[in-house]
PDB file of C-alpha atoms and ligand atoms in Angstrom:
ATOM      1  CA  UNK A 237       0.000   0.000   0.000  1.00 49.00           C
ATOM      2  CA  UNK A 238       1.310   3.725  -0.625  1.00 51.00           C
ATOM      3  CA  UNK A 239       0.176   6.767   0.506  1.00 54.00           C
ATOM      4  CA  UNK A 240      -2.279   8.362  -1.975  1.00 52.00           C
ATOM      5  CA  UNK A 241      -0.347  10.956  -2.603  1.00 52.00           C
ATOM      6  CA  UNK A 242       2.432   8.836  -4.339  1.00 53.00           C
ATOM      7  CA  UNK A 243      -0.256   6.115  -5.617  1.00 48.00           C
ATOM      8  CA  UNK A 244      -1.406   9.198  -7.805  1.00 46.00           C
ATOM      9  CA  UNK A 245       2.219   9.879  -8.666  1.00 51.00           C
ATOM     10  CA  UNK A 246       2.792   6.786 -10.482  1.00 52.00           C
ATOM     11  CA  UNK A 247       2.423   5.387 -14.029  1.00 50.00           C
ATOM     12  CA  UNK A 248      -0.847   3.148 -13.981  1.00 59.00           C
ATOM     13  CA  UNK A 249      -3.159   1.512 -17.234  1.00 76.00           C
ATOM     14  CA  UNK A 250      -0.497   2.837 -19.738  1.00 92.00           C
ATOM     15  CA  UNK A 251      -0.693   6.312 -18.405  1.00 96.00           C
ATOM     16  CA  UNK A 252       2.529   8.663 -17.802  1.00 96.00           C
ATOM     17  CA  UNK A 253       2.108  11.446 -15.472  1.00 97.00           C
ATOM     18  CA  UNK A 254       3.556  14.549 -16.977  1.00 98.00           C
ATOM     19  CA  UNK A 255       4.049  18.205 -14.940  1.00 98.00           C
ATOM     20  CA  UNK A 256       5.948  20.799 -16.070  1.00 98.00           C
ATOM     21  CA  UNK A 257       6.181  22.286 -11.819  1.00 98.00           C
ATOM     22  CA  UNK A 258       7.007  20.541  -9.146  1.00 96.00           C
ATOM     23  CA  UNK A 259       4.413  18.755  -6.732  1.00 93.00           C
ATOM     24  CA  UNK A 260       0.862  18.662  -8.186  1.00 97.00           C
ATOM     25  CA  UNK A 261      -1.766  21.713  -7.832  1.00 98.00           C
ATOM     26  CA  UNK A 262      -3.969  21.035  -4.799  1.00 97.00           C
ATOM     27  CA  UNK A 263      -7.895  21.641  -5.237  1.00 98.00           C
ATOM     28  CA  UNK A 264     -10.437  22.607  -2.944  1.00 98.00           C
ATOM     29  CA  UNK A 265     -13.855  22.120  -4.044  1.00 97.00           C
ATOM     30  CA  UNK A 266     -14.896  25.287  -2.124  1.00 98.00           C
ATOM     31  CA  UNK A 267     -12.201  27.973  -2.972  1.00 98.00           C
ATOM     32  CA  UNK A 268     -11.696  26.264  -6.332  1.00 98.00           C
ATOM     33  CA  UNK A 269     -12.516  29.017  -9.459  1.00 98.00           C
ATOM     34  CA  UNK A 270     -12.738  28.661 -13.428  1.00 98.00           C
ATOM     35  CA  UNK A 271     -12.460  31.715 -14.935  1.00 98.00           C
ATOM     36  CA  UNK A 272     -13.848  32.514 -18.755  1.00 98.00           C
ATOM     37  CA  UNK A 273     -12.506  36.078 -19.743  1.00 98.00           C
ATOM     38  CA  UNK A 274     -10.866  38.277 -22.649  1.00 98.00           C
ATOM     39  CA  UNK A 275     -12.690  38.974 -25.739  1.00 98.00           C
ATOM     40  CA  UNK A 276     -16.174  37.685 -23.770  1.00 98.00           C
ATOM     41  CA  UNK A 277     -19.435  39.457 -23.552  1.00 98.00           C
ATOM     42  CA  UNK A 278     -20.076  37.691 -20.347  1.00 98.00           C
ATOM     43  CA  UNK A 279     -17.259  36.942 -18.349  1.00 98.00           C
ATOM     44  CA  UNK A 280     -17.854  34.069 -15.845  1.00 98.00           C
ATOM     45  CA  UNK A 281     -16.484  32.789 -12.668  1.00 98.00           C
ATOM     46  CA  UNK A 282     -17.580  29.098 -11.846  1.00 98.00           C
ATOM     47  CA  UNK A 283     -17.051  27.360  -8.551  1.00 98.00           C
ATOM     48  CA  UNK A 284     -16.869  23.739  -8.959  1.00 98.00           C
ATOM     49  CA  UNK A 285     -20.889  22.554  -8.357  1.00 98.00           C
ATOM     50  CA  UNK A 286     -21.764  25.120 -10.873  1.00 98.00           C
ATOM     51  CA  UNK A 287     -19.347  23.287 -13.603  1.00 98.00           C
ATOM     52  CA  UNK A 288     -20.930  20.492 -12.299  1.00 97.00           C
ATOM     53  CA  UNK A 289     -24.116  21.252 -13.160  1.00 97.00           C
ATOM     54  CA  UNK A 290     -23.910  22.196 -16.765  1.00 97.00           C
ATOM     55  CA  UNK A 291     -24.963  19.630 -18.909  1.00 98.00           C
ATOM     56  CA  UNK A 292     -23.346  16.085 -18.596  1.00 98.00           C
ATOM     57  CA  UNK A 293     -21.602  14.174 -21.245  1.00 98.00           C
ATOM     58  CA  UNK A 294     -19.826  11.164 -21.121  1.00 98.00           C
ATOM     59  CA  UNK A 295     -17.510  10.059 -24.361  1.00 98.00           C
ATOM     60  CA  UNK A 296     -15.062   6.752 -25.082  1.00 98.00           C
ATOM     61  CA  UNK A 297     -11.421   8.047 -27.070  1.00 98.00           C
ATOM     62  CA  UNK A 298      -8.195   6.782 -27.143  1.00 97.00           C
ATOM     63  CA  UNK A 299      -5.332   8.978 -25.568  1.00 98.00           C
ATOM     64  CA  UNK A 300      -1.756   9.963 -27.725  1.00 98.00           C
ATOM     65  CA  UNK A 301       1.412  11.611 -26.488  1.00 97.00           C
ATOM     66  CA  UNK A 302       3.164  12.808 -29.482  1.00 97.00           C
ATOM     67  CA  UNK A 303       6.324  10.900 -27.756  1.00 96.00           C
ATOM     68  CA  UNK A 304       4.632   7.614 -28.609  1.00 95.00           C
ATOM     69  CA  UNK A 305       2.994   6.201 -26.040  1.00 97.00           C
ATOM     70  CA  UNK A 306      -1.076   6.037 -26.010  1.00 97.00           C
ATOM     71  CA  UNK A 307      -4.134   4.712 -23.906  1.00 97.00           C
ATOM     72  CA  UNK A 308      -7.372   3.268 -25.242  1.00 97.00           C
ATOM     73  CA  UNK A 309     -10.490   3.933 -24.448  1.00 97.00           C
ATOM     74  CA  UNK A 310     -10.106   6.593 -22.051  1.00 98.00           C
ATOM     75  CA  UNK A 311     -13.962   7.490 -20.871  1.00 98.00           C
ATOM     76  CA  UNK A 312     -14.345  10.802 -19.875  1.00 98.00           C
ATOM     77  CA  UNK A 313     -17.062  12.664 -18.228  1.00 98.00           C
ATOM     78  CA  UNK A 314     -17.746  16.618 -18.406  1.00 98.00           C
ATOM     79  CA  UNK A 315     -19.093  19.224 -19.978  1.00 98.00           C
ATOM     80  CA  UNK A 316     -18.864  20.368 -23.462  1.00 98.00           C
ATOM     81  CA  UNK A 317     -16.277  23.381 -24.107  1.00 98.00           C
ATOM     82  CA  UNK A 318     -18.661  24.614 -26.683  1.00 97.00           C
ATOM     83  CA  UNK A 319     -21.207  24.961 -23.515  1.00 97.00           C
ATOM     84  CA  UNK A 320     -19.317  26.870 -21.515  1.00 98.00           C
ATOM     85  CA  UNK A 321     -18.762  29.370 -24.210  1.00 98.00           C
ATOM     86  CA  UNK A 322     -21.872  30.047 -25.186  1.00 97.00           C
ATOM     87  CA  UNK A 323     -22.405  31.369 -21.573  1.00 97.00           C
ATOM     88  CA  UNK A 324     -19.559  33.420 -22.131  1.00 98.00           C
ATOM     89  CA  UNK A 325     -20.817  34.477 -25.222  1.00 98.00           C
ATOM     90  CA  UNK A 326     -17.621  35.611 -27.186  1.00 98.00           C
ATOM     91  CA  UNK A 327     -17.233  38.604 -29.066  1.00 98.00           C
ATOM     92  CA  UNK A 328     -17.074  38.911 -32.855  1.00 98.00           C
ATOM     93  CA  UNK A 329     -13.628  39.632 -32.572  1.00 98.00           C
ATOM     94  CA  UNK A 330     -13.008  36.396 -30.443  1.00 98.00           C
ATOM     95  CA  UNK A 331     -10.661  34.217 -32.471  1.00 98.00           C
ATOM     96  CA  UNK A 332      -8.629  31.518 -30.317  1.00 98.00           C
ATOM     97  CA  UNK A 333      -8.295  30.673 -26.774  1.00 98.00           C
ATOM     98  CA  UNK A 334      -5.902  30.218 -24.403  1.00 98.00           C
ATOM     99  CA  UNK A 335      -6.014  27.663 -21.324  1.00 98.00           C
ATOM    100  CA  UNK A 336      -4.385  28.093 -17.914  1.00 98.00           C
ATOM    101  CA  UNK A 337      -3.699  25.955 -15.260  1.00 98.00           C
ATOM    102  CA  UNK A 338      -3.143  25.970 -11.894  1.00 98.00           C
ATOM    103  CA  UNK A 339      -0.350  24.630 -12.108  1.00 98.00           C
ATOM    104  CA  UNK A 340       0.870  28.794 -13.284  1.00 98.00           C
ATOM    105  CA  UNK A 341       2.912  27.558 -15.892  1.00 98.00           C
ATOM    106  CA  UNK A 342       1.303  25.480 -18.722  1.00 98.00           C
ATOM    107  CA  UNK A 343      -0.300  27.069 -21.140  1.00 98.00           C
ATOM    108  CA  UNK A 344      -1.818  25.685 -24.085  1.00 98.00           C
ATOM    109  CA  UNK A 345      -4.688  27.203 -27.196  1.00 98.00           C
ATOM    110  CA  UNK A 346      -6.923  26.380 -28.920  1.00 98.00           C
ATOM    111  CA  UNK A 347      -8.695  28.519 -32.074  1.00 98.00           C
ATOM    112  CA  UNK A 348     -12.496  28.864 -31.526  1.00 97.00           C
ATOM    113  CA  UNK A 349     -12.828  26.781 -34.782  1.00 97.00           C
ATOM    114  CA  UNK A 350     -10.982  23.763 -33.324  1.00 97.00           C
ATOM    115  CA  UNK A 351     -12.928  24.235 -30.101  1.00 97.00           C
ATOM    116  CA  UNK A 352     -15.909  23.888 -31.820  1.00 94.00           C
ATOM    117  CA  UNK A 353     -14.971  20.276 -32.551  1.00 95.00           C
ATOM    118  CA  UNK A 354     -18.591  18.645 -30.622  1.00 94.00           C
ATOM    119  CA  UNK A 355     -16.149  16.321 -28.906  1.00 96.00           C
ATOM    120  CA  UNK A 356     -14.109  19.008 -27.405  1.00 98.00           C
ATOM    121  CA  UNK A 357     -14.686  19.047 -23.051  1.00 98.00           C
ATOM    122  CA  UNK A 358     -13.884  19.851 -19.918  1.00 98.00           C
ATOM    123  CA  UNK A 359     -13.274  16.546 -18.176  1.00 98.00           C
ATOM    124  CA  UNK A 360     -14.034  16.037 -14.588  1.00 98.00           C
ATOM    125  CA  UNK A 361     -14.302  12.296 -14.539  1.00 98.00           C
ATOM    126  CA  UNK A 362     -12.083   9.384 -15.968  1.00 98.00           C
ATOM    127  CA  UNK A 363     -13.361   5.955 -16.400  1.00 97.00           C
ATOM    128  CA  UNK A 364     -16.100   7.136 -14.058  1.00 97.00           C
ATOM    129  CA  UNK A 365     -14.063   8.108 -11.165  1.00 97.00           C
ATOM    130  CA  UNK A 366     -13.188  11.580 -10.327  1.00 98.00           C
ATOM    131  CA  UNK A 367     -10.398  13.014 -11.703  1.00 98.00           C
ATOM    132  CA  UNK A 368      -7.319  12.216  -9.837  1.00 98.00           C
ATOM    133  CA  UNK A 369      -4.809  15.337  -8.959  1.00 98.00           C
ATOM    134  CA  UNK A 370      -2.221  13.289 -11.121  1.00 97.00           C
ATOM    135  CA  UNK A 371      -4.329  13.605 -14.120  1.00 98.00           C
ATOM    136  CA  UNK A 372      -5.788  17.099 -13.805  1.00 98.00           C
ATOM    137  CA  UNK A 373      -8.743  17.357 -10.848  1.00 98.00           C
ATOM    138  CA  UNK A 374     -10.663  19.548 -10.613  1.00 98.00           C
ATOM    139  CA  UNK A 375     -10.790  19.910 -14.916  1.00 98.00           C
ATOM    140  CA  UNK A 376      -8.964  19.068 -17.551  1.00 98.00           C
ATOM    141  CA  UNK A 377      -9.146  19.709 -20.962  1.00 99.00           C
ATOM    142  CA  UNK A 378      -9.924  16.948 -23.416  1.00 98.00           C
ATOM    143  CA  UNK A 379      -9.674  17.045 -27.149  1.00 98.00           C
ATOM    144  CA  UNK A 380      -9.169  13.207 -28.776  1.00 98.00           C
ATOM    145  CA  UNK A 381      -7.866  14.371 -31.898  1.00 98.00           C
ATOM    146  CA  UNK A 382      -4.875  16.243 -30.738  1.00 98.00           C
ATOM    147  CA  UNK A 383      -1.816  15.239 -29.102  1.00 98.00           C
ATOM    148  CA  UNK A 384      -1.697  14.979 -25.299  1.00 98.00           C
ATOM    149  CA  UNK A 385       0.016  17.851 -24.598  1.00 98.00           C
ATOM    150  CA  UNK A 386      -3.212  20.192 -26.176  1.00 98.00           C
ATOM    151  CA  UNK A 387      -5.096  18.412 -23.169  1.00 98.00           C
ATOM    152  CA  UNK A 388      -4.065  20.694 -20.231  1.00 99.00           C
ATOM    153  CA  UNK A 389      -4.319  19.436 -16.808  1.00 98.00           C
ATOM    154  CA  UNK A 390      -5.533  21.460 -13.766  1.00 98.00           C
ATOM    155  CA  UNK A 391      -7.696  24.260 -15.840  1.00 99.00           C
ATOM    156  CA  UNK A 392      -8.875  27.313 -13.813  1.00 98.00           C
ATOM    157  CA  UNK A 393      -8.640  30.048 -16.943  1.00 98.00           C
ATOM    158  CA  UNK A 394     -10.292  30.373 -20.397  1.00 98.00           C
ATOM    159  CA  UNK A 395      -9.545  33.335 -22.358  1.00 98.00           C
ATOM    160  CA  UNK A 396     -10.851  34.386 -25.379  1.00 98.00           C
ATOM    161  CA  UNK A 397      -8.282  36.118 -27.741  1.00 98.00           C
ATOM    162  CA  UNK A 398      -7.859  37.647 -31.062  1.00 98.00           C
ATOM    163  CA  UNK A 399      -4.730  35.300 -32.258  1.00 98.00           C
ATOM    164  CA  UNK A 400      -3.807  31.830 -31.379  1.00 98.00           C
ATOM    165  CA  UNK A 401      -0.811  32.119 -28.916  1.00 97.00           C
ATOM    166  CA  UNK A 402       1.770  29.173 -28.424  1.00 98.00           C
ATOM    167  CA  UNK A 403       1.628  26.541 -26.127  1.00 98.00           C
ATOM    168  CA  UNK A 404       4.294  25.601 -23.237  1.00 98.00           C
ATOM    169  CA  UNK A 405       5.264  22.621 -25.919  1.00 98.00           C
ATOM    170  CA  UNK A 406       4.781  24.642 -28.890  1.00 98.00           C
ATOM    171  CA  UNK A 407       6.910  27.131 -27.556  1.00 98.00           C
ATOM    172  CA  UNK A 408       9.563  24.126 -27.259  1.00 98.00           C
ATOM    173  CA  UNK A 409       9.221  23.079 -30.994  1.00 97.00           C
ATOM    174  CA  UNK A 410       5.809  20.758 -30.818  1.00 98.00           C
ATOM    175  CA  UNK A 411       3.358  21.955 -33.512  1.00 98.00           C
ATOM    176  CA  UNK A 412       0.612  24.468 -32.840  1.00 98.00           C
ATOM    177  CA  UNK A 413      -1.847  22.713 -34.555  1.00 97.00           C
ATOM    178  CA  UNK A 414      -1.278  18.819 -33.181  1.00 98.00           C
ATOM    179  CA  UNK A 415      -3.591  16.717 -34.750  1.00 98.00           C
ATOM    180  CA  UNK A 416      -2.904  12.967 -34.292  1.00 98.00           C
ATOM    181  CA  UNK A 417      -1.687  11.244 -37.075  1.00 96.00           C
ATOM    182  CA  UNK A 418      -0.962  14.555 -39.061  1.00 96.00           C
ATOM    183  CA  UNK A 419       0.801  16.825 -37.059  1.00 97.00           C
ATOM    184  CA  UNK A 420       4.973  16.665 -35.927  1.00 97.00           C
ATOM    185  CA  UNK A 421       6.126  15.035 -38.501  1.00 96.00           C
ATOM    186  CA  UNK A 422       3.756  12.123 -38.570  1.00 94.00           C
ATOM    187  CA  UNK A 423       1.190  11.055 -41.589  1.00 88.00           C
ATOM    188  CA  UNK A 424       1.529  12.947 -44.968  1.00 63.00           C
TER     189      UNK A 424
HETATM  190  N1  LIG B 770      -0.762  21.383 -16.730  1.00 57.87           N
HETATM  191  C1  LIG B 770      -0.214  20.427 -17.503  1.00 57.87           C
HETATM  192  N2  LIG B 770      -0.991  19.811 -18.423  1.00 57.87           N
HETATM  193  C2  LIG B 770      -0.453  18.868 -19.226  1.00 57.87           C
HETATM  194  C3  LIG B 770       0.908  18.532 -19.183  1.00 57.87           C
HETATM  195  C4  LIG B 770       1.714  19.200 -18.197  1.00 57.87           C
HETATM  196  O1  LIG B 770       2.929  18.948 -18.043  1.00 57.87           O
HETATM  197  N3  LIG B 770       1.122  20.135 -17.375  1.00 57.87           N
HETATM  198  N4  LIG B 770       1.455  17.621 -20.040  1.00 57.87           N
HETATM  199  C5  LIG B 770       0.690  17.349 -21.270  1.00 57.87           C
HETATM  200  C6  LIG B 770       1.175  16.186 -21.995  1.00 57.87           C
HETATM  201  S1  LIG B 770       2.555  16.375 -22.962  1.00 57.87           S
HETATM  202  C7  LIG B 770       0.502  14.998 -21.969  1.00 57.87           C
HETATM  203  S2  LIG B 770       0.932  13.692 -22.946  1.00 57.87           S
HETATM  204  C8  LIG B 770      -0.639  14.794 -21.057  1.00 57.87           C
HETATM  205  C9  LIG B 770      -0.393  13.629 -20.125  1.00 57.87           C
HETATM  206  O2  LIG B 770      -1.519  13.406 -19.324  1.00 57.87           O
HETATM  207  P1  LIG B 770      -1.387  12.656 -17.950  1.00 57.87           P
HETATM  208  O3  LIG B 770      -0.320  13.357 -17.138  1.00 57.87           O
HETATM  209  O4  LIG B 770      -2.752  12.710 -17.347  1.00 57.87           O
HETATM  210  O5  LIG B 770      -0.958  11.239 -18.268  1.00 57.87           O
HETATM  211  O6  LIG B 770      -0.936  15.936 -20.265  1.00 57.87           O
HETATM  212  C10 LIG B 770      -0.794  17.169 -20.953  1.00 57.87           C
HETATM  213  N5  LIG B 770      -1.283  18.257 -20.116  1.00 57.87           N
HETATM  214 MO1  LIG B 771       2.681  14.413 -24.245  1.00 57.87          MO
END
């Protein structure tokens, strides 16, 4: 038996735990914030029950890290990106978005087009357990056909932009637009 702090630490089902900071955020379900600003006609600030209670959805991908390795049939549970927007009702001007985490050092974007992909979320459940800190609790951001490293871990901001912005890994040579299959040199 290990403490569950390390348990959470550790590679399990094919998974590798990746942080760019040391330690792992912590999150408190009362004190915990997202935050949806920038080009937005409604700025929000959600505490986790009201996340919660946006619509449900529940969808079955497989996982890739552009660095090869990959988990099937992941099962997430969340709610739709494209949800949360539309509360925040962007402005016409709104072009990409950028996602922060509490970790206060990765970074990575999205433009609103690729957002708009239906299976786009905000995870808060994998293979119908809560989120473990390892993998991103309270939220993380899941997008099945990009690369890992688009799916940022321990989200507390959304901002709306005018211009896609670089990633933490983009800014490191990884490809701004990482679509599995077709993106860093593999596919076509
Ligand atoms: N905040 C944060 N999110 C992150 C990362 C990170 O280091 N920090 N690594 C990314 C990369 S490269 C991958 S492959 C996945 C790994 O997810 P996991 O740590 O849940 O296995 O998280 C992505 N999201
Ligand atoms: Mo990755």
């Amino acid at each position: 038996m290990l403490p569950s702090s390390l348990r959470g630490a550790l590679p399990s089902g094919g998974w590798r735990i990746y942080t760019v900071t040391p330690g792992l955020p912590r999150f408190d379900p009362s004190s915990w914030r997202l935050h949806v600003d920038g080009l937005v006609t409604q700025p929000l600030t959600l505490g986790y029950q009201e996340v919660r209670g946006l619509p449900r959805v529940e969808q079955t991908s497989d996982f890739h890290c552009v660095t090869g390795w990959s988990v099937s049939n992941v099962r997430w549970t969340g709610v739709r990106l494209h949800d949360v927007l539309a509360a925040a009702a962007p402005s016409a001007d709104a072009k990409a978005i950028e996602f922060g985490s509490a970790d206060g050092a990765y970074v990575d974007g999205l433009t609103l087009g690729q957002a708009s992909l239906a299976d786009v979320m905000l995870a808060y459940e994998m293979d119908g357990e809560p989120l473990s800190r390892a993998h991103g609790a309270p939220l993380r951001l899941v997008i099945p056909e990009m690369y890992g490293y688009k799916n940022v871990k321990w989200v507390n901001r959304i901002t709306l932009s005018k211009g896609l912005s670089p990633g933490y890994w983009e800014l490191r040579g990884y490809d701004v637009d990482a679509w599995v299959g077709r993106s860093n040199g593999y596919g076509a």
